[in-house]
XYZ file of C-alpha atoms in Angstrom:
655
model
C 217.866 176.717 43.332
C 214.463 177.415 44.749
C 211.425 175.429 43.614
C 208.535 177.687 42.484
C 205.067 176.633 41.500
C 205.107 179.367 38.830
C 208.238 177.805 37.359
C 206.526 174.477 37.317
C 203.487 175.976 35.616
C 205.603 177.698 32.877
C 207.835 174.752 32.354
C 205.450 171.890 32.622
C 201.903 173.265 32.029
C 200.427 170.039 30.650
C 201.714 168.082 33.622
C 200.386 170.687 36.035
C 196.897 170.723 34.575
C 196.817 166.878 34.699
C 197.812 166.801 38.298
C 195.178 169.435 39.195
C 192.445 167.673 37.319
C 193.151 164.396 39.026
C 193.340 166.112 42.454
C 190.003 167.881 41.854
C 188.263 164.704 40.586
C 189.462 162.781 43.684
C 188.219 165.506 46.031
C 184.758 165.770 44.346
C 184.423 161.977 44.472
C 185.404 161.662 48.147
C 183.465 164.793 49.365
C 180.071 164.228 51.117
C 177.559 166.468 53.018
C 178.837 169.851 53.798
C 182.137 169.408 51.937
C 180.441 168.683 48.646
C 179.654 172.313 47.677
C 183.168 173.294 48.704
C 184.626 170.566 46.524
C 182.517 171.636 43.592
C 183.648 175.265 44.034
C 187.230 174.112 44.082
C 186.693 172.235 40.820
C 185.065 175.211 39.147
C 188.002 177.455 40.377
C 190.426 174.969 38.884
C 188.704 175.029 35.565
C 188.695 178.868 35.563
C 192.535 178.877 36.361
C 193.161 176.394 33.661
C 191.189 178.215 31.039
C 192.981 181.490 32.070
C 196.339 179.846 31.837
C 195.614 178.438 28.404
C 194.476 181.782 27.174
C 197.613 183.414 28.552
C 199.796 180.797 26.850
C 197.963 181.324 23.565
C 198.499 185.028 23.779
C 202.224 184.618 24.530
C 202.610 182.251 21.524
C 200.744 184.866 19.364
C 203.167 187.538 20.551
C 206.126 185.344 19.779
C 204.821 184.480 16.334
C 204.175 188.122 15.506
C 207.676 188.950 16.687
C 209.178 186.338 14.427
C 207.088 187.515 11.436
C 208.028 191.081 12.091
C 211.682 190.074 12.352
C 211.518 188.426 9.004
C 209.570 191.357 7.555
C 212.146 193.933 8.766
C 215.371 192.167 7.708
C 216.186 195.235 5.648
C 216.583 197.153 8.890
C 220.272 197.360 9.751
C 219.396 197.823 13.455
C 218.096 194.227 13.666
C 221.399 192.891 12.313
C 223.436 195.211 14.426
C 222.868 192.957 17.486
C 222.866 189.681 15.598
C 225.092 187.078 17.479
C 227.135 186.391 14.336
C 229.323 188.636 12.123
C 227.103 189.840 9.312
C 227.691 191.874 6.230
C 225.277 193.209 3.631
C 226.297 193.742 -0.072
C 224.721 194.568 -3.447
C 224.392 191.980 -6.305
C 227.616 193.321 -7.825
C 229.443 192.603 -4.535
C 229.720 196.208 -3.238
C 229.642 196.264 0.521
C 226.854 198.367 1.978
C 227.181 197.688 5.697
C 228.526 195.296 8.392
C 227.898 194.885 12.036
C 230.235 195.425 14.943
C 231.000 191.730 15.317
C 232.165 191.586 11.662
C 234.471 194.489 12.253
C 235.816 193.033 15.543
C 236.139 189.384 14.681
C 236.660 189.278 10.838
C 238.282 192.545 9.793
C 240.119 192.979 13.117
C 243.052 195.239 12.608
C 243.245 194.810 8.790
C 241.141 197.355 6.889
C 240.262 196.068 3.382
C 241.554 198.171 0.563
C 238.449 197.513 -1.539
C 234.770 197.730 -0.649
C 233.882 194.528 -2.513
C 232.877 191.305 -0.750
C 235.383 189.397 -2.892
C 238.068 190.588 -0.485
C 236.505 188.291 2.179
C 235.729 185.403 -0.144
C 239.114 184.756 -1.784
C 238.314 186.709 -4.935
C 235.379 184.491 -6.065
C 232.495 186.224 -7.658
C 229.400 186.649 -5.397
C 226.965 185.174 -7.867
C 228.930 181.827 -7.932
C 229.175 181.740 -4.211
C 225.511 182.440 -3.493
C 224.444 179.647 -5.845
C 224.581 177.515 -2.713
C 223.336 178.796 0.708
C 226.579 177.693 2.342
C 230.256 177.947 1.361
C 233.716 178.189 2.700
C 235.883 181.253 2.813
C 239.286 182.381 4.277
C 240.457 185.766 5.314
C 243.467 186.948 7.254
C 244.528 183.423 8.260
C 241.090 182.443 9.541
C 238.611 179.986 7.977
C 234.877 180.558 7.919
C 231.726 178.839 6.900
C 229.520 181.516 5.291
C 225.751 181.292 5.183
C 223.987 183.544 2.580
C 220.519 184.970 2.423
C 218.678 187.836 0.862
C 217.426 191.019 2.393
C 215.320 193.926 1.120
C 217.319 197.065 0.561
C 214.723 199.789 -0.295
C 213.116 197.681 -2.844
C 216.339 195.926 -4.151
C 217.423 192.512 -3.318
C 220.727 192.500 -1.431
C 222.731 189.631 -0.041
C 223.446 189.203 3.678
C 226.365 186.875 4.653
C 226.827 185.444 8.093
C 230.406 184.402 8.951
C 230.928 181.423 11.249
C 234.496 181.185 12.410
C 235.361 177.445 12.349
C 239.196 177.648 11.935
C 239.880 175.186 14.658
C 237.451 172.669 13.504
C 238.746 172.880 9.833
C 242.271 172.611 11.124
C 241.407 169.384 12.842
C 239.681 168.106 9.751
C 242.701 169.120 7.608
C 245.088 167.422 9.939
C 243.002 164.259 9.932
C 242.951 164.264 6.154
C 246.649 164.817 5.850
C 247.312 161.864 8.159
C 245.145 159.355 6.221
C 247.208 156.552 4.439
C 247.951 156.429 0.873
C 249.408 153.301 -0.863
C 251.409 153.341 -4.074
C 252.136 150.205 -6.118
C 254.967 150.701 -8.592
C 255.908 148.397 -11.516
C 258.631 148.536 -14.115
C 256.977 148.297 -17.547
C 257.721 145.191 -19.616
C 260.921 144.400 -17.688
C 260.991 140.914 -19.153
C 261.507 142.474 -22.603
C 264.791 144.016 -21.500
C 265.986 140.653 -20.255
C 265.726 139.361 -23.790
C 267.633 142.381 -25.224
C 270.514 142.654 -22.778
C 272.981 140.295 -21.276
C 272.245 139.044 -17.818
C 275.010 141.130 -16.263
C 273.816 144.262 -18.153
C 270.186 143.446 -17.203
C 271.078 143.250 -13.546
C 272.932 146.593 -13.730
C 269.976 148.304 -15.486
C 267.388 146.957 -13.047
C 269.574 147.839 -10.061
C 269.938 151.404 -11.477
C 266.157 151.747 -11.971
C 265.606 150.522 -8.425
C 267.995 153.125 -7.017
C 266.415 155.856 -9.043
C 262.966 154.876 -7.695
C 264.082 154.335 -4.081
C 266.038 157.583 -3.983
C 262.966 159.561 -5.195
C 260.601 157.986 -2.668
C 263.193 158.460 0.144
C 262.654 162.141 -0.161
C 259.263 161.687 1.509
C 258.305 160.365 4.848
C 256.889 156.904 4.526
C 257.665 153.231 3.947
C 259.203 151.985 0.641
C 259.809 148.238 0.066
C 260.603 145.939 -2.869
C 257.991 143.370 -3.541
C 259.834 141.416 -6.309
C 261.684 142.019 -9.570
C 260.525 145.422 -10.891
C 257.652 145.696 -8.284
C 257.557 148.048 -5.241
C 255.208 149.376 -2.597
C 255.184 152.696 -0.811
C 252.981 153.758 2.101
C 252.809 157.459 2.874
C 250.458 159.894 4.596
C 248.259 162.175 2.541
C 250.574 165.122 3.337
C 253.523 163.446 1.605
C 251.308 162.314 -1.327
C 250.436 166.027 -1.800
C 254.162 166.758 -2.122
C 254.528 163.906 -4.700
C 251.654 165.355 -6.719
C 253.143 168.820 -6.551
C 256.286 167.423 -8.122
C 254.088 165.667 -10.783
C 255.781 162.359 -10.048
C 258.865 163.378 -11.845
C 260.357 159.939 -11.033
C 258.745 158.906 -14.328
C 261.057 161.355 -16.119
C 264.061 160.211 -14.130
C 263.578 156.550 -15.131
C 262.439 157.321 -18.699
C 265.732 159.259 -19.435
C 267.979 156.729 -17.793
C 270.953 155.890 -20.060
C 273.172 152.865 -20.126
C 276.598 153.049 -21.913
C 275.580 156.402 -23.378
C 272.294 155.201 -24.824
C 268.708 155.758 -23.489
C 267.400 152.405 -22.390
C 263.738 153.331 -22.776
C 262.573 151.682 -19.610
C 259.547 153.192 -17.879
C 257.572 152.975 -14.633
C 253.861 152.635 -13.986
C 252.320 153.361 -10.604
C 248.913 153.159 -9.015
C 248.149 155.296 -5.917
C 245.075 154.635 -3.861
C 243.537 156.850 -1.160
C 241.255 155.466 1.609
C 240.232 155.673 5.231
C 242.437 152.731 6.147
C 245.337 150.741 4.644
C 243.066 147.987 3.283
C 240.957 150.416 1.225
C 243.963 152.374 0.012
C 245.746 149.151 -1.095
C 242.693 147.921 -2.977
C 242.324 151.301 -4.693
C 246.051 151.277 -5.535
C 245.652 147.893 -7.398
C 242.775 149.358 -9.407
C 244.826 152.468 -10.200
C 247.870 150.388 -11.315
C 245.638 148.350 -13.683
C 244.301 151.629 -15.056
C 247.823 152.993 -15.561
C 248.951 149.817 -17.327
C 245.697 149.764 -19.427
C 246.455 153.212 -20.661
C 249.905 152.244 -21.968
C 252.133 152.527 -18.962
C 254.721 155.272 -18.179
C 252.217 157.038 -15.952
C 250.887 157.370 -12.456
C 247.180 156.941 -11.820
C 245.814 158.309 -8.415
C 242.553 156.900 -7.439
C 240.266 158.811 -4.945
C 236.879 157.152 -4.543
C 235.743 156.883 -8.231
C 237.841 159.698 -9.490
C 241.221 159.262 -11.296
C 244.047 161.772 -11.810
C 246.819 160.924 -14.221
C 250.411 161.989 -14.452
C 252.835 161.201 -17.294
C 251.861 158.967 -20.138
C 253.821 160.848 -22.742
C 255.877 157.938 -24.174
C 254.945 155.168 -26.469
C 253.948 151.869 -24.896
C 256.292 148.898 -25.088
C 254.885 146.087 -27.137
C 254.477 142.813 -25.399
C 255.429 140.028 -27.694
C 254.131 137.047 -25.678
C 250.942 135.397 -26.985
C 250.331 133.252 -23.893
C 247.477 135.600 -22.739
C 245.996 135.487 -26.251
C 245.740 131.727 -26.134
C 244.241 131.747 -22.628
C 241.648 134.455 -23.606
C 240.798 132.520 -26.854
C 240.160 129.381 -24.871
C 237.880 131.154 -22.382
C 235.961 132.917 -25.154
C 235.301 129.674 -27.088
C 233.871 128.176 -23.947
C 231.549 131.123 -23.355
C 230.383 131.089 -26.976
C 229.565 127.372 -26.829
C 227.510 127.812 -23.696
C 225.612 130.773 -25.050
C 222.208 130.506 -26.787
C 223.270 132.987 -29.421
C 225.959 135.648 -30.113
C 225.472 139.366 -30.898
C 228.473 141.430 -31.866
C 228.512 145.252 -31.678
C 231.068 147.968 -32.262
C 231.293 151.683 -31.485
C 229.226 154.608 -32.672
C 230.169 155.771 -36.123
C 231.653 152.362 -36.852
C 234.758 152.338 -38.999
C 236.666 149.666 -40.835
C 238.411 148.470 -37.732
C 235.087 148.052 -35.802
C 233.182 146.318 -38.545
C 236.166 144.209 -39.590
C 236.783 142.989 -35.977
C 232.967 142.327 -35.583
C 232.943 140.212 -38.700
C 235.936 138.205 -37.479
C 234.161 137.324 -34.210
C 230.978 136.614 -36.233
C 232.926 134.011 -38.202
C 234.339 132.633 -34.959
C 230.849 132.145 -33.491
C 229.664 130.346 -36.575
C 232.739 128.034 -36.522
C 231.738 127.114 -32.926
C 228.188 126.295 -33.981
C 226.294 129.369 -32.761
C 223.876 131.740 -34.442
C 225.425 135.195 -34.545
C 224.527 138.701 -35.816
C 226.361 141.989 -36.082
C 224.567 145.113 -34.905
C 225.364 148.147 -37.146
C 223.628 151.479 -37.417
C 223.773 152.044 -41.185
C 222.726 155.727 -40.841
C 225.981 156.580 -39.046
C 228.532 153.948 -40.147
C 231.734 155.031 -41.777
C 232.413 151.540 -43.165
C 229.677 151.225 -45.809
C 232.106 150.023 -48.486
C 233.179 147.165 -46.331
C 229.571 146.379 -45.389
C 228.630 146.352 -49.033
C 231.559 144.055 -49.856
C 230.667 141.577 -47.119
C 226.925 141.502 -48.045
C 227.697 140.439 -51.584
C 228.766 137.022 -50.093
C 227.002 137.028 -46.690
C 223.861 139.201 -46.654
C 222.438 137.869 -43.471
C 224.964 138.963 -40.809
C 224.234 142.614 -40.238
C 221.120 143.778 -38.349
C 219.821 147.113 -37.112
C 219.948 148.121 -33.536
C 216.147 147.600 -33.088
C 216.527 144.029 -34.366
C 219.576 143.589 -32.202
C 217.457 144.332 -29.063
C 214.992 141.666 -30.000
C 217.842 139.158 -30.329
C 219.024 139.664 -26.735
C 217.694 136.881 -24.487
C 218.816 135.657 -21.012
C 221.787 133.520 -22.331
C 222.775 135.739 -25.239
C 226.528 136.568 -25.340
C 227.328 140.128 -26.357
C 230.768 140.839 -27.762
C 231.775 144.505 -27.870
C 234.709 145.269 -30.176
C 236.850 148.334 -30.691
C 235.527 150.179 -27.668
C 235.351 149.673 -23.977
C 233.004 152.479 -23.030
C 229.356 151.581 -22.539
C 228.162 155.019 -23.638
C 229.968 154.700 -26.942
C 228.709 151.346 -28.258
C 226.577 151.559 -31.399
C 223.384 150.778 -29.452
C 223.276 151.487 -25.742
C 219.910 149.591 -25.484
C 221.500 146.403 -26.857
C 224.299 146.722 -24.290
C 221.868 147.351 -21.418
C 219.808 144.305 -22.182
C 222.743 141.892 -22.329
C 223.697 139.977 -19.234
C 227.002 138.391 -20.459
C 229.454 140.700 -22.137
C 232.909 140.300 -23.706
C 235.047 143.381 -24.506
C 237.823 143.325 -27.136
C 239.581 146.702 -27.485
C 243.007 148.311 -28.077
C 242.292 151.978 -27.039
C 243.856 153.303 -23.894
C 241.705 152.661 -20.963
C 239.483 155.359 -19.663
C 237.838 155.707 -16.253
C 234.278 154.947 -17.616
C 235.147 151.524 -18.955
C 232.744 148.597 -19.012
C 233.392 147.013 -15.601
C 230.856 144.215 -15.746
C 232.491 142.229 -18.680
C 233.019 138.467 -18.184
C 236.201 138.846 -20.278
C 237.859 142.222 -20.650
C 240.534 141.615 -23.319
C 242.291 144.862 -23.508
C 245.657 145.401 -25.263
C 246.684 149.051 -25.593
C 249.875 148.074 -27.365
C 247.959 146.426 -30.228
C 247.527 148.493 -33.369
C 243.864 147.719 -33.871
C 240.998 145.575 -32.767
C 241.344 143.626 -36.059
C 244.865 142.651 -35.025
C 243.658 141.392 -31.705
C 240.807 139.397 -33.347
C 243.226 137.958 -35.924
C 245.333 136.570 -33.070
C 242.267 135.158 -31.286
C 241.067 133.454 -34.496
C 244.273 131.416 -34.611
C 243.474 129.783 -31.277
C 239.721 129.993 -30.810
C 239.057 126.864 -32.977
C 241.042 123.905 -34.090
C 240.138 124.519 -37.714
C 241.016 127.841 -39.479
C 238.185 130.375 -39.038
C 239.166 133.134 -41.423
C 238.421 132.700 -45.124
C 239.495 135.231 -47.764
C 236.369 137.463 -47.123
C 237.117 137.533 -43.385
C 240.834 138.063 -43.910
C 240.154 140.998 -46.249
C 237.772 142.596 -43.703
C 240.320 142.237 -40.928
C 243.177 143.549 -43.085
C 241.164 146.738 -43.837
C 240.878 147.424 -40.083
C 244.569 147.007 -39.553
C 245.500 149.193 -42.508
C 243.084 151.882 -41.352
C 244.424 152.215 -37.800
C 248.062 151.924 -38.793
C 247.731 154.278 -41.703
C 248.864 151.545 -44.072
C 251.531 150.205 -41.586
C 253.170 153.589 -40.804
C 251.808 154.218 -37.250
C 251.648 151.847 -34.297
C 252.751 148.903 -36.501
C 254.622 146.543 -34.251
C 256.087 143.084 -34.659
C 252.685 141.381 -33.937
C 250.995 143.743 -36.381
C 253.098 142.333 -39.304
C 252.645 138.796 -37.990
C 248.894 139.265 -38.048
C 249.000 140.832 -41.491
C 251.183 137.903 -42.751
C 248.652 135.423 -41.425
C 245.758 137.276 -43.060
C 247.640 137.430 -46.356
C 248.095 133.600 -46.178
C 244.382 133.278 -45.644
C 243.581 135.094 -48.820
C 243.349 138.772 -47.824
C 243.079 141.036 -50.940
C 245.114 144.252 -50.385
C 243.871 145.713 -53.613
C 240.295 145.387 -52.446
C 241.227 146.885 -49.102
C 242.768 149.909 -50.900
C 239.464 150.503 -52.642
C 237.703 150.921 -49.241
C 239.745 154.081 -48.813
C 238.808 155.627 -52.096
C 237.041 159.053 -52.043
C 234.872 160.996 -54.453
C 236.226 164.112 -56.180
C 233.891 166.161 -54.056
C 235.262 164.704 -50.829
C 238.823 165.273 -51.923
C 238.071 168.971 -52.604
C 236.401 169.393 -49.231
C 239.401 167.788 -47.539
C 241.607 170.378 -49.345
C 239.422 173.158 -47.912
C 239.816 171.847 -44.459
C 243.595 171.730 -44.854
C 243.691 175.287 -46.123
C 241.803 176.595 -43.139
C 244.377 175.285 -40.726
C 246.522 177.518 -38.519
C 249.538 176.725 -36.440
C 249.496 176.793 -32.600
C 252.519 175.483 -30.629
C 253.542 172.923 -33.281
C 249.938 171.900 -33.675
C 247.774 172.453 -36.709
C 244.196 173.518 -35.867
C 241.469 173.708 -38.527
C 237.896 174.845 -37.911
C 235.485 174.068 -40.726
C 231.828 174.612 -41.495
C 231.454 172.543 -44.511
C 228.322 170.448 -45.124
C 228.735 166.900 -46.414
C 227.328 163.437 -45.760
C 230.980 162.250 -45.458
C 232.053 165.053 -43.207
C 233.422 162.709 -40.554
C 235.633 160.814 -43.133
C 236.672 164.044 -44.802
C 237.793 165.716 -41.561
C 239.572 162.530 -40.308
C 241.528 162.274 -43.562
C 242.254 166.013 -43.421
C 243.710 165.618 -39.948
C 245.939 162.762 -41.272
C 246.962 164.943 -44.221
C 247.967 167.907 -41.963
C 250.574 165.621 -40.327
C 252.536 165.652 -43.544
C 253.098 169.338 -43.187
C 256.592 170.241 -41.931
C 256.670 171.267 -38.306
C 253.268 169.759 -37.428
C 253.483 167.344 -34.454
C 249.747 167.025 -33.967
C 246.570 168.088 -35.927
C 243.073 168.889 -34.754
C 240.065 169.416 -37.036
C 236.955 170.938 -35.554
C 233.600 170.305 -37.289
C 229.970 170.325 -36.377
C 227.376 167.573 -36.911
C 223.797 168.536 -35.959
C 224.143 170.017 -32.404
C 227.380 168.368 -31.629
C 230.950 169.902 -32.061
C 233.550 167.270 -32.906
C 237.345 167.259 -32.788
C 239.294 164.739 -34.769
C 242.862 164.596 -33.422
C 245.971 162.917 -34.948
C 249.665 162.894 -34.219
C 252.848 160.944 -35.306
C 253.586 159.898 -31.726
C 255.518 162.919 -30.519
C 252.333 164.405 -28.960
C 249.891 162.210 -27.021
C 246.647 163.551 -28.394
C 244.785 161.107 -26.182
C 245.707 163.155 -23.067
C 244.580 166.368 -24.819
C 241.255 164.950 -25.874
C 240.806 163.370 -22.517
C 241.078 166.795 -20.953
C 238.065 167.841 -22.991
C 236.067 164.714 -22.119
C 236.994 162.569 -25.024
C 239.600 159.832 -25.443
C 241.199 157.423 -27.896
C 244.790 156.475 -28.577
C 248.109 158.154 -28.333
C 248.144 158.982 -32.053
C 244.461 159.066 -32.847
C 241.742 160.467 -30.599
C 238.579 162.458 -30.651
C 235.893 164.314 -28.546
C 232.263 165.233 -29.047
C 230.734 168.044 -27.034
C 227.242 169.562 -26.880
C 226.231 173.079 -25.975
C 229.348 174.864 -27.213
C 230.299 176.732 -30.375
C 233.223 176.055 -32.590
C 235.052 179.152 -31.372
C 234.538 178.204 -27.723
C 235.854 174.618 -28.270
C 238.769 176.056 -30.151
C 239.770 178.115 -27.119
C 239.241 175.056 -24.922
C 241.496 173.105 -27.173
C 244.232 175.633 -26.999
C 244.038 175.660 -23.142
C 244.236 171.776 -23.183
C 247.342 172.007 -25.479
C 248.927 174.600 -23.069
C 248.283 172.333 -20.125
C 249.713 169.293 -21.931
C 252.993 171.094 -22.688
C 253.182 172.509 -19.222
C 252.911 168.989 -17.768
C 255.751 167.575 -19.858
C-alpha cells in the first residue's frame, strides 16, 4: 500500500499539525540572517495551511451532521430504508404490513409468501403492541431465528413501526445447545420409609422397598444420565438439561407410578419426593437440588420441586402427607429454643395477618413458655383485623398485660430481642412487617406447606407440614421446653381452640399426635365448652353465611360463591360458608370470593380430595392442602372468578 501525505493528513490531522508546528518552530529558532525572512514566511504559510485544514474539517463535520439529521428527519421515506443493510419492514399500529425492503423479501420471506399481511405472521402470532413494549425481542419464521429491533417512523403524519430483522440462527443454536448440555442434579427420597418398616414385616418391607427402587430406576433409565442409589430410600440422578426437559414434559409421572404401587392387592401409599437443581456446574446444581428437596418435603412430600436460580416449579403434591410420629426432633428443637429464650433480653411473639384462634393460641403458648424461663414477653396483635377477639377477651380477663399493638411491639425490639413467629413462615404475612424487619433473631413455628418466599433468616425454622395446627406444635414443645409444666388451664384452653379450629373439631388433618396433644391439654385443664363458645356467631352472621351458600354454583366438582355482602365479620362469615359448602353432596372443594376494601379475597376449603393449596398458589396465595386463601389487588370479582376457573382446570389437567 502506498504511503500518502494526504492520507496521513486525513487520518491523523492532530499529529500532522503538531509535527509541522514543531518543525516550523525549530526552523525559525535556528534561522539567522538571510534565512530568517524565509523561515518566517514558512511559518506563516504553515499557519495558513493549518487554518484552512481546520476549516475544511469543520465543514466536512457540518455536512456529516446535516446528513445524519436529514436521515433521521426522512425516516418516513421508503427509499432510505430500501438500501438499509438489514431486512426492514414497516407496519401500522394494528400490525398491517405497509412495506418491506428487498433484503426482507430475499432473506426473511424467501420462497414462502405469507398468506396474511399482518406482522404477526413473522412474530409467532404475538400482538405488535406487546412486542414493541421493548425495543428488542426474539422471533422465529420459516425455521430461522431473529433478533428484532423496533422503532417508530412517520407515515404521512401517523406513527408507524419499523422492524429490523437480524438473523442470528447460528448463534442462538449454539446458545441452545450449550443450555441443553448444562447439568441438572436430582435428589430423590422415599417419603417416611421408616413408617412402613413399623407396619410391615421385614421380608415384606424389603420386597416393597425393592419394588419402589425398581419403579424409580426403570423410570430414570428412560433418559440419558447417571442414576445411583445413595442409601435406603435415597437416590441421585445426573442428567443434561435436554433430558430434564423430557422429564418435565412427562410431568415426572414416576410419582404416580410409585403412589399407585400395590402389594398383595392393596395400595401401599408410599410416595416419592424429589428436588431438581439447575446450575452452570455440578456443584451449583447439587446445592440447588438439596434446597429443592427440602422445599418438596416442606410442602408435604409426594412432589418434585425444580429449582432454577430463585424460581421453583412444582409437580405432583396431590396426596396427603404421611404423618411422622417420632418426637425426637421436637425435643431437640425445644431444647434449642429454651437456650435462645434464656439468652435473649426479651421475647416478642407475633402471628399472621388477620390472626385467628390458631395464631393467637400458639402465640399465648410461647408467651407462657418465655415467662416460665424467666423472660419478659409480649404478643403483638392488630386488634383492628384480628379474627380471634373472643379468645383475646377470654385471656385478658386473667392476663391483661400480654397483648400489645404493632406500634408498641416495634418499640420493644432491641438488639438482643428474640422474635417468635407462629402460624406463618412468610415475612410479608406477619401481623406487623415493621416488627419483623427490626428483629435480628427470629424463630419460626408453622405447619403450613412451605412456599418459595419463606423466612430464610430464622435461627430456628420449626416447620411441620404434617401437623394439624401451630397450636399442636406448640403443645408438644411446651412438654419439653421446661422441666416444670408450662401450660395452665387458661393456656391449655387457648391451645385447644387453635387445634379445634384447624381440624374442624377433629374432622380434618387430625392425626395420632393431634389427639395426643389434645389429651395432654385436657389433662392440663382445657375447657372444651369455653372453646366451643369461641365459635359462636350472631344471628346476623348466620343469615349472611346462608346467603353466601345460596349464591354458590358448581364447577368441576367445586362450589364457587361470589358475594358482595358488607359486614365487619365478613372474613369469618365467608370462611364458615366455605366450610359449610363442603357438606353439600358432590362438592370436593369450595371457594368463596369476597371483597375487603380494595382487595379481592378467596377462601378455599376441601375435604382432602382436592389440594386447594396448589390452586391458590397458582393465583399467588397459599396455605394447606385442605385450607388455603389468596388476596389480590387491582382485579374485580368477575376477573378473579375466571382466573380461579382457569387454575382449577390446570389443576385437574396436571393430575
